[in-house]
Amino acid sequence: MKRIVKAVTFATLLAAPALAQDTPAPDDARVYFVNIADGDTVSSPVTVIFGLEGMGVAPAGTEAENTGHHHILLNRPPLGEGPEGAEELQYGLPADENHIHFGGGQTQVTLDLPAGDHTMQLVLGDLNHIPHADPVVSEVITITVE
């Protein structure tokens, strides 16, 4: 019995990386911030509008070609960098205060942010919250909340 459990566990671990980043995105796909830019000074709450070109938005769990849903990386290193970077690319984006999910297909959010500097990056995720094979990401911007 232990041998079967070990074999199944090993097979699952081998299969998991094959699922990572297997959703293609068009070469011309682009995600961006519509209403804020690097260096902007804003008041809280701040409304953030997401822009997307070359793809469509679909809720998480929806399997449709050339679609995805938005995530904001807030106050953390760019996608794929930092202590959690490799896991983000392989296993998907966690849901926490630094990885904000919009799995309902939302294209904007209003955030209550404390005064100070904040970094943001938009990341498009596939149906499983995993960045596409060629990740569709915005530049990292820094805004100042007064």
CSV table of C-alpha atoms in Angstrom, one decimal:
chain,number,residue,atom,x,y,z
A,1,MET,CA,0.0,0.0,0.0
A,2,LYS,CA,2.8,2.4,0.9
A,3,ARG,CA,4.4,1.7,-2.4
A,4,ILE,CA,1.2,2.6,-4.3
A,5,VAL,CA,0.9,5.9,-2.4
A,6,LYS,CA,4.5,6.8,-3.1
A,7,ALA,CA,4.1,6.0,-6.8
A,8,VAL,CA,0.9,8.1,-7.1
A,9,THR,CA,2.5,11.0,-5.2
A,10,PHE,CA,5.6,10.8,-7.4
A,11,ALA,CA,3.5,10.7,-10.6
A,12,THR,CA,1.5,13.7,-9.4
A,13,LEU,CA,4.7,15.7,-8.7
A,14,LEU,CA,6.1,14.9,-12.1
A,15,ALA,CA,2.8,15.9,-13.8
A,16,ALA,CA,2.4,19.2,-12.0
A,17,PRO,CA,5.2,21.1,-13.7
A,18,ALA,CA,3.9,20.0,-17.1
A,19,LEU,CA,0.7,22.0,-16.3
A,20,ALA,CA,2.5,25.2,-15.4
A,21,GLN,CA,2.3,28.0,-17.9
A,22,ASP,CA,0.8,25.9,-20.7
A,23,THR,CA,-1.8,28.4,-21.7
A,24,PRO,CA,-0.7,30.4,-24.8
A,25,ALA,CA,-1.2,34.1,-25.2
A,26,PRO,CA,-1.0,36.0,-28.5
A,27,ASP,CA,2.3,37.7,-29.2
A,28,ASP,CA,0.7,41.2,-29.3
A,29,ALA,CA,-1.3,40.8,-26.0
A,30,ARG,CA,-0.8,43.7,-23.6
A,31,VAL,CA,-2.1,44.6,-20.2
A,32,TYR,CA,-1.8,48.1,-18.7
A,33,PHE,CA,-3.1,50.6,-16.2
A,34,VAL,CA,-5.6,52.9,-17.9
A,35,ASN,CA,-6.0,55.8,-15.4
A,36,ILE,CA,-2.8,55.8,-13.3
A,37,ALA,CA,0.9,55.9,-14.3
A,38,ASP,CA,4.3,55.5,-12.7
A,39,GLY,CA,5.0,58.5,-10.4
A,40,ASP,CA,1.4,59.6,-9.9
A,41,THR,CA,0.3,61.0,-6.6
A,42,VAL,CA,-3.2,59.9,-5.7
A,43,SER,CA,-5.7,60.1,-2.8
A,44,SER,CA,-7.1,57.0,-1.1
A,45,PRO,CA,-9.3,55.3,-2.0
A,46,VAL,CA,-7.8,55.0,-5.5
A,47,THR,CA,-9.7,53.5,-8.4
A,48,VAL,CA,-7.5,51.4,-10.7
A,49,ILE,CA,-8.8,50.6,-14.2
A,50,PHE,CA,-7.2,47.7,-16.1
A,51,GLY,CA,-6.6,47.8,-19.8
A,52,LEU,CA,-6.1,44.8,-22.1
A,53,GLU,CA,-5.4,44.5,-25.8
A,54,GLY,CA,-5.1,41.4,-28.0
A,55,MET,CA,-7.0,39.2,-25.6
A,56,GLY,CA,-10.4,39.0,-23.9
A,57,VAL,CA,-11.4,38.9,-20.2
A,58,ALA,CA,-13.1,35.8,-18.8
A,59,PRO,CA,-13.8,34.7,-15.3
A,60,ALA,CA,-11.5,32.3,-13.5
A,61,GLY,CA,-12.3,28.7,-14.4
A,62,THR,CA,-13.4,29.7,-17.9
A,63,GLU,CA,-11.5,27.8,-20.6
A,64,ALA,CA,-11.6,30.0,-23.7
A,65,GLU,CA,-8.8,30.7,-26.2
A,66,ASN,CA,-7.0,34.0,-25.8
A,67,THR,CA,-8.7,35.0,-22.5
A,68,GLY,CA,-7.6,35.5,-18.9
A,69,HIS,CA,-8.4,37.4,-15.8
A,70,HIS,CA,-6.6,40.2,-14.0
A,71,HIS,CA,-4.4,40.2,-10.9
A,72,ILE,CA,-2.6,43.0,-9.2
A,73,LEU,CA,0.8,42.4,-7.6
A,74,LEU,CA,0.8,45.0,-4.8
A,75,ASN,CA,4.0,46.0,-3.0
A,76,ARG,CA,6.0,43.0,-4.0
A,77,PRO,CA,8.7,42.2,-6.6
A,78,PRO,CA,7.7,41.9,-10.2
A,79,LEU,CA,6.2,38.6,-11.4
A,80,GLY,CA,8.6,35.7,-11.2
A,81,GLU,CA,11.0,37.6,-8.9
A,82,GLY,CA,11.6,37.5,-5.2
A,83,PRO,CA,11.1,34.6,-2.8
A,84,GLU,CA,7.8,33.5,-4.3
A,85,GLY,CA,8.7,34.2,-7.9
A,86,ALA,CA,9.3,30.7,-9.2
A,87,GLU,CA,6.1,29.4,-7.5
A,88,GLU,CA,4.0,32.2,-9.1
A,89,LEU,CA,5.1,31.1,-12.5
A,90,GLN,CA,4.8,27.4,-11.9
A,91,TYR,CA,1.8,26.9,-9.6
A,92,GLY,CA,-0.2,30.1,-10.0
A,93,LEU,CA,-0.7,33.3,-8.1
A,94,PRO,CA,-1.6,32.9,-4.4
A,95,ALA,CA,-4.5,35.0,-3.0
A,96,ASP,CA,-3.2,37.3,-0.3
A,97,GLU,CA,-2.7,41.0,0.4
A,98,ASN,CA,0.1,41.2,-2.2
A,99,HIS,CA,-1.6,39.2,-4.9
A,100,ILE,CA,-5.1,40.6,-5.5
A,101,HIS,CA,-7.4,38.4,-7.7
A,102,PHE,CA,-10.2,39.5,-10.0
A,103,GLY,CA,-11.5,36.1,-10.9
A,104,GLY,CA,-14.9,37.4,-11.6
A,105,GLY,CA,-13.6,39.1,-14.7
A,106,GLN,CA,-13.5,42.6,-13.1
A,107,THR,CA,-11.7,45.3,-15.1
A,108,GLN,CA,-11.3,47.8,-12.2
A,109,VAL,CA,-11.1,48.1,-8.4
A,110,THR,CA,-11.1,50.7,-5.8
A,111,LEU,CA,-8.4,50.2,-3.2
A,112,ASP,CA,-8.0,51.7,0.3
A,113,LEU,CA,-4.2,52.3,0.5
A,114,PRO,CA,-2.4,53.9,3.4
A,115,ALA,CA,-0.3,57.0,2.8
A,116,GLY,CA,3.1,56.3,1.2
A,117,ASP,CA,4.6,54.7,-1.9
A,118,HIS,CA,3.1,51.6,-3.4
A,119,THR,CA,4.2,49.4,-6.3
A,120,MET,CA,1.7,47.7,-8.6
A,121,GLN,CA,1.9,45.3,-11.5
A,122,LEU,CA,-1.0,43.9,-13.5
A,123,VAL,CA,-0.7,40.2,-14.4
A,124,LEU,CA,-3.1,38.3,-16.6
A,125,GLY,CA,-3.8,34.8,-15.4
A,126,ASP,CA,-5.4,31.8,-17.2
A,127,LEU,CA,-8.4,29.9,-15.9
A,128,ASN,CA,-6.3,28.5,-13.0
A,129,HIS,CA,-4.6,31.8,-12.0
A,130,ILE,CA,-1.4,30.8,-13.7
A,131,PRO,CA,0.4,33.3,-15.9
A,132,HIS,CA,0.3,32.5,-19.6
A,133,ALA,CA,3.2,30.7,-21.3
A,134,ASP,CA,4.5,34.1,-22.3
A,135,PRO,CA,3.3,36.1,-19.3
A,136,VAL,CA,1.1,39.1,-20.1
A,137,VAL,CA,2.2,41.7,-17.6
A,138,SER,CA,2.3,45.4,-17.2
A,139,GLU,CA,5.4,47.4,-16.2
A,140,VAL,CA,5.7,47.9,-12.4
A,141,ILE,CA,4.6,51.3,-11.4
A,142,THR,CA,5.0,53.2,-8.2
A,143,ILE,CA,2.3,55.6,-7.0
A,144,THR,CA,2.3,57.8,-3.9
A,145,VAL,CA,-0.8,58.0,-1.8
A,146,GLU,CA,-1.2,61.2,0.1
